[in-house]
Amino acid sequence: MNFEDLKKKYDKDCVAVIPVHFGGHPCEMDKITKWAKKKKLLVIEDCAETCGSYYKGKKLGTWGDYGCFSFEEKKILTTGDGGMISTNSSSKIKKIRSLSFHGWDKDPLTRFNISKSKSKKSNKHWMYRISNLGYKYNMNDLMASMGIAQFKQLKQFNDKRKILIKRYLEGIKNCKGIIPAFPYSLKQSSYWMFSIRCAKRDHLSNYLEKKGISTGVHLVPLPLQPLYKKFKSNTPVALKTWKELLTLPLFPDLKLKEVDYIISQVVKFDELFLSRNRKTQN
Ligand SMILES: *Cc1c(COP(=O)(O)O)cnc(C)c1O
């Protein structure tokens, strides 16, 4: 999210700003939160592509009013699907918990615990009140047990990702036509993706596929999606940049020798198809 552009896009109908820490790269939360406060906007951090990282010494997901995390099968932590919301407000969290469970004021375990507590005034453990219009968004116990186990490994996961990204950055630094997609800053980081930019993105993707290397493209901008076309605003940088984006494999079980193989093929492509062009242009 470009902070200067964000300010330009603000109008009086705005109620919230949702900074996306894209690929795990932190938005400028100090500037954004300060500005949003002045404009009386809520700040909802989309932390789906990061978990456990810091921006200027403060954890991502704790800068805004809310932080939203994703535990989809492919994210930094996973419970198969599901996620987590963080907020510093106990009244907000109470409401969120209620909304996630049909709008009930107490879930079954809470009711059970109250009925077992010594100070109980009634034995109506079955009693609950519905005062919010709720959803069925609660996480089940099986998934949550996976999440608790995953949490214990979070630092280890992030440390491993850091080592792999360092290897990639070092490996591609002399490429003529391929650069890292983000200004990767690896101190206290949690990057979900390792992405690169290349003018011959599709060619590179096909080349790597033939070498047994799977890649991805994150993501196709919303203004290009049929459903959202009518809401589109001026986003020239996204519309230009996405055509060059390519995501390389990154996951904690990836081996250094596998990264080295991927790097060797990326470098080979650069030498074959990008370096020469660059020289003739010069
Ligand atoms: C994965 C992802 C989401 C969606 O997360 P869910 O857990 O499926 O709700 C939202 N935003 C970003 C940036 C993501 O990468």
Coordinates of C-alpha atoms and ligand atoms in Angstrom, one line a residue:
M1 CA 0.0 0.0 0.0
N2 CA 1.4 3.3 -1.1
F3 CA 0.8 5.8 1.7
E4 CA 0.8 8.9 -0.6
D5 CA -1.7 7.1 -2.9
L6 CA -3.9 6.0 0.0
K7 CA -4.3 9.7 1.0
K8 CA -5.3 10.6 -2.5
K9 CA -7.9 7.8 -2.6
Y10 CA -9.6 8.8 0.7
D11 CA -13.1 10.3 0.5
K12 CA -15.7 11.0 3.1
D13 CA -17.5 7.7 2.6
C14 CA -14.4 5.8 3.9
V15 CA -14.9 4.0 7.2
A16 CA -11.8 1.8 7.4
V17 CA -8.5 1.2 5.9
I18 CA -7.2 -2.3 5.3
P19 CA -3.5 -2.4 4.8
V20 CA -2.4 -5.7 3.3
H21 CA 1.1 -6.9 4.4
F22 CA 1.6 -8.3 0.9
G23 CA 3.7 -11.4 0.8
G24 CA 4.6 -10.6 4.4
H25 CA 6.1 -7.2 3.5
P26 CA 5.0 -4.7 6.2
C27 CA 3.0 -1.6 5.2
E28 CA 4.2 1.7 6.7
M29 CA 2.0 1.2 9.8
D30 CA 3.4 4.2 11.7
K31 CA 2.3 6.6 9.0
I32 CA -1.0 4.8 8.2
T33 CA -2.2 4.6 11.8
K34 CA -1.3 8.2 12.6
W35 CA -3.2 9.4 9.5
A36 CA -6.2 7.1 10.0
K37 CA -6.6 8.3 13.6
K38 CA -6.9 11.9 12.3
K39 CA -9.5 10.8 9.7
K40 CA -11.4 8.7 12.3
L41 CA -10.9 5.5 10.3
L42 CA -10.7 2.0 11.7
V43 CA -7.4 0.2 10.7
I44 CA -7.8 -3.5 9.9
E45 CA -4.4 -5.2 9.2
D46 CA -4.6 -8.0 6.7
C47 CA -1.9 -10.3 8.2
A48 CA -2.9 -13.3 6.1
E49 CA 0.6 -13.4 4.5
T50 CA 2.6 -12.9 7.7
C51 CA 2.6 -14.2 11.3
G52 CA 5.0 -13.3 14.0
S53 CA 6.9 -10.4 12.3
Y54 CA 7.6 -6.9 13.5
Y55 CA 7.5 -3.5 11.9
K56 CA 9.6 -0.9 13.7
G57 CA 9.8 -3.0 16.8
K58 CA 6.0 -3.6 17.1
K59 CA 4.3 -6.8 16.1
L60 CA 2.2 -6.8 12.9
G61 CA -1.4 -7.3 13.8
T62 CA -1.1 -5.0 16.8
W63 CA -0.7 -1.7 15.0
G64 CA -4.3 -1.4 13.9
D65 CA -7.7 -1.8 15.7
Y66 CA -7.8 -5.3 14.4
G67 CA -5.3 -7.8 12.9
C68 CA -6.7 -10.7 10.7
F69 CA -4.6 -13.8 10.2
S70 CA -5.2 -16.7 7.8
F71 CA -4.6 -20.4 8.7
E72 CA -5.4 -21.7 5.2
E73 CA -3.6 -24.8 4.1
K74 CA -0.9 -22.8 2.4
K75 CA -0.2 -19.9 4.8
I76 CA 2.7 -19.4 7.4
L77 CA 0.7 -21.4 10.0
T78 CA -2.1 -23.7 9.1
T79 CA -5.1 -25.4 10.7
G80 CA -6.3 -26.6 7.3
D81 CA -8.5 -23.5 7.1
G82 CA -9.5 -20.8 9.5
G83 CA -7.8 -17.9 11.0
M84 CA -7.3 -15.5 13.9
I85 CA -8.3 -12.0 14.8
S86 CA -6.2 -9.9 17.2
T87 CA -7.4 -6.7 19.0
N88 CA -6.4 -4.9 22.1
S89 CA -10.0 -4.2 23.1
S90 CA -11.7 -6.8 25.4
S91 CA -15.2 -5.5 24.6
K92 CA -14.5 -5.9 20.9
I93 CA -13.2 -9.4 21.3
K94 CA -16.3 -10.3 23.3
K95 CA -18.5 -9.2 20.5
I96 CA -16.3 -10.9 17.9
R97 CA -16.5 -14.2 19.8
S98 CA -20.2 -13.9 20.0
L99 CA -20.6 -13.1 16.3
S100 CA -18.4 -16.1 15.4
F101 CA -20.7 -18.4 17.4
H102 CA -24.3 -17.6 16.2
G103 CA -24.4 -14.4 18.2
W104 CA -24.6 -16.4 21.5
D105 CA -23.3 -14.6 24.6
K106 CA -21.6 -17.8 25.9
D107 CA -20.3 -20.9 24.0
P108 CA -21.0 -24.3 25.5
L109 CA -17.6 -24.6 27.3
T110 CA -18.0 -21.2 28.9
R111 CA -21.4 -22.2 30.2
F112 CA -20.1 -25.5 31.4
N113 CA -17.2 -23.8 33.3
I114 CA -19.6 -21.3 34.9
S115 CA -21.9 -24.0 36.1
K116 CA -18.9 -25.8 37.6
S117 CA -17.5 -22.7 39.3
K118 CA -18.0 -22.4 43.1
S119 CA -19.7 -19.0 42.8
K120 CA -22.5 -20.2 40.6
K121 CA -25.9 -18.8 41.4
S122 CA -27.9 -21.2 39.3
N123 CA -27.5 -24.7 37.7
K124 CA -28.9 -23.6 34.4
H125 CA -25.8 -24.5 32.5
W126 CA -27.9 -24.7 29.3
M127 CA -28.9 -21.0 29.4
Y128 CA -27.7 -18.6 26.8
R129 CA -28.8 -15.3 25.3
I130 CA -28.7 -14.2 21.6
S131 CA -28.3 -10.5 21.3
N132 CA -26.2 -10.3 18.2
L133 CA -26.9 -11.5 14.7
G134 CA -24.1 -14.0 14.4
Y135 CA -22.4 -16.4 12.1
K136 CA -20.9 -19.9 12.2
Y137 CA -17.3 -18.7 12.1
N138 CA -15.9 -20.5 15.1
M139 CA -12.9 -22.8 14.8
N140 CA -13.5 -26.4 15.8
D141 CA -11.4 -28.1 18.5
L142 CA -9.6 -30.5 16.0
M143 CA -8.4 -27.6 13.9
A144 CA -7.5 -25.5 17.0
S145 CA -5.4 -28.4 18.4
M146 CA -3.4 -28.3 15.2
G147 CA -3.0 -24.5 15.5
I148 CA -1.6 -24.8 19.1
A149 CA 1.0 -27.3 17.9
Q150 CA 1.8 -25.0 14.9
F151 CA 2.2 -22.0 17.1
K152 CA 5.1 -23.7 19.0
Q153 CA 6.9 -24.0 15.7
L154 CA 6.3 -20.5 14.4
K155 CA 9.7 -19.1 15.2
Q156 CA 11.4 -22.1 13.7
F157 CA 9.2 -21.8 10.5
N158 CA 10.1 -18.1 10.2
D159 CA 13.8 -18.6 10.9
K160 CA 13.9 -21.3 8.1
R161 CA 12.0 -19.0 5.7
K162 CA 14.6 -16.3 6.4
I163 CA 17.5 -18.6 5.6
L164 CA 15.9 -19.7 2.4
I165 CA 15.1 -16.1 1.3
K166 CA 18.7 -15.0 2.1
R167 CA 19.9 -17.9 -0.2
Y168 CA 17.6 -16.8 -3.0
L169 CA 18.6 -13.1 -2.6
E170 CA 22.3 -13.9 -2.7
G171 CA 21.8 -16.3 -5.6
I172 CA 20.0 -14.0 -8.0
K173 CA 21.8 -10.7 -7.1
N174 CA 23.8 -10.6 -10.3
C175 CA 20.9 -11.3 -12.6
K176 CA 20.4 -8.6 -15.3
G177 CA 16.7 -9.0 -15.8
I178 CA 15.4 -10.5 -12.6
I179 CA 15.0 -8.6 -9.3
P180 CA 13.3 -9.4 -5.9
A181 CA 9.7 -8.3 -5.9
F182 CA 10.0 -6.7 -2.4
P183 CA 12.8 -4.8 -0.6
Y184 CA 13.1 -7.9 1.6
S185 CA 14.1 -6.8 5.1
L186 CA 14.8 -10.0 7.0
K187 CA 15.2 -8.7 10.6
Q188 CA 12.3 -10.0 12.7
S189 CA 10.5 -10.9 9.5
S190 CA 7.8 -13.4 8.4
Y191 CA 7.6 -13.4 4.7
W192 CA 5.1 -15.9 3.2
M193 CA 6.3 -15.5 -0.4
F194 CA 9.6 -15.2 -2.2
S195 CA 8.6 -13.4 -5.4
I196 CA 10.7 -11.9 -8.2
R197 CA 10.0 -9.5 -11.0
C198 CA 10.9 -10.3 -14.6
A199 CA 9.7 -8.7 -17.8
K200 CA 9.4 -12.1 -19.4
R201 CA 7.5 -13.6 -16.5
D202 CA 5.4 -16.1 -18.5
H203 CA 8.4 -17.3 -20.5
L204 CA 10.3 -17.8 -17.2
S205 CA 7.4 -19.6 -15.6
N206 CA 7.2 -22.0 -18.6
Y207 CA 10.9 -22.5 -18.6
L208 CA 11.0 -23.4 -14.9
E209 CA 8.1 -25.7 -15.2
K210 CA 10.1 -27.7 -17.8
K211 CA 12.9 -28.0 -15.3
G212 CA 10.5 -29.4 -12.7
I213 CA 10.1 -26.1 -10.7
S214 CA 6.6 -25.0 -9.9
T215 CA 5.8 -21.3 -9.6
G216 CA 2.8 -19.1 -9.0
V217 CA 1.5 -15.6 -9.7
H218 CA 0.3 -13.6 -6.7
L219 CA -2.1 -12.0 -7.6
V220 CA -4.4 -10.8 -10.4
P221 CA -5.5 -7.3 -9.4
L222 CA -9.1 -6.8 -8.5
P223 CA -9.7 -4.0 -11.1
L224 CA -9.2 -6.8 -13.8
Q225 CA -11.8 -9.1 -12.2
P226 CA -15.2 -9.0 -13.9
L227 CA -17.1 -8.6 -10.6
Y228 CA -15.0 -5.6 -9.4
K229 CA -14.5 -3.8 -12.7
K230 CA -17.2 -1.3 -12.1
F231 CA -15.6 -0.2 -8.8
K232 CA -12.1 0.2 -10.3
S233 CA -10.1 3.2 -9.5
N234 CA -6.8 4.4 -10.7
T235 CA -4.1 1.8 -9.8
P236 CA -1.5 2.1 -12.6
V237 CA 1.4 0.6 -10.5
A238 CA -0.5 -2.6 -9.6
L239 CA -1.7 -3.0 -13.2
K240 CA 1.9 -2.7 -14.5
T241 CA 3.7 -4.6 -11.7
W242 CA 1.6 -7.7 -11.5
K243 CA 2.5 -8.7 -15.1
E244 CA 6.1 -9.1 -13.9
L245 CA 5.5 -11.0 -10.7
L246 CA 6.4 -14.6 -10.2
T247 CA 6.5 -16.5 -6.9
L248 CA 9.2 -19.1 -6.4
P249 CA 8.9 -22.1 -4.1
L250 CA 9.2 -21.2 -0.3
F251 CA 8.2 -23.5 2.6
P252 CA 10.0 -24.6 5.7
D253 CA 10.7 -28.1 4.4
L254 CA 12.4 -26.8 1.3
K255 CA 16.0 -27.9 1.2
L256 CA 19.0 -25.6 0.5
K257 CA 20.1 -27.8 -2.3
E258 CA 16.7 -27.5 -3.8
V259 CA 16.9 -23.7 -3.6
D260 CA 20.3 -23.9 -5.2
Y261 CA 18.8 -25.9 -8.1
I262 CA 16.0 -23.3 -8.5
I263 CA 18.5 -20.5 -8.4
S264 CA 20.7 -22.2 -11.0
Q265 CA 17.8 -22.4 -13.4
V266 CA 16.7 -18.8 -12.8
V267 CA 20.2 -17.6 -13.4
K268 CA 20.5 -19.7 -16.5
F269 CA 17.3 -18.2 -17.9
D270 CA 18.6 -14.7 -17.1
E271 CA 21.8 -15.5 -19.0
L272 CA 20.0 -17.0 -21.9
F273 CA 17.1 -14.6 -22.4
L274 CA 17.6 -11.5 -20.4
S275 CA 21.3 -10.5 -20.2
R276 CA 21.8 -10.5 -24.0
N277 CA 18.7 -8.3 -24.6
R278 CA 19.9 -5.9 -21.9
K279 CA 23.3 -5.6 -23.6
T280 CA 21.9 -4.9 -27.1
Q281 CA 19.5 -2.3 -25.5
N282 CA 22.5 -0.6 -23.9
Ligands
LIG1 C1 -5.1 -16.0 2.1 C2 -5.4 -14.5 2.2 C3 -6.6 -14.1 2.6 C4 -7.8 -15.1 2.9 O1 -7.6 -15.7 4.1 P1 -8.8 -16.7 4.6 O2 -8.2 -17.4 5.8 O3 -9.1 -17.6 3.4 O4 -9.9 -15.8 5.0 C5 -6.9 -12.8 2.7 N1 -6.0 -11.9 2.4 C6 -4.7 -12.2 1.9 C7 -3.8 -11.2 1.6 C8 -4.4 -13.6 1.8 O5 -3.2 -13.9 1.3

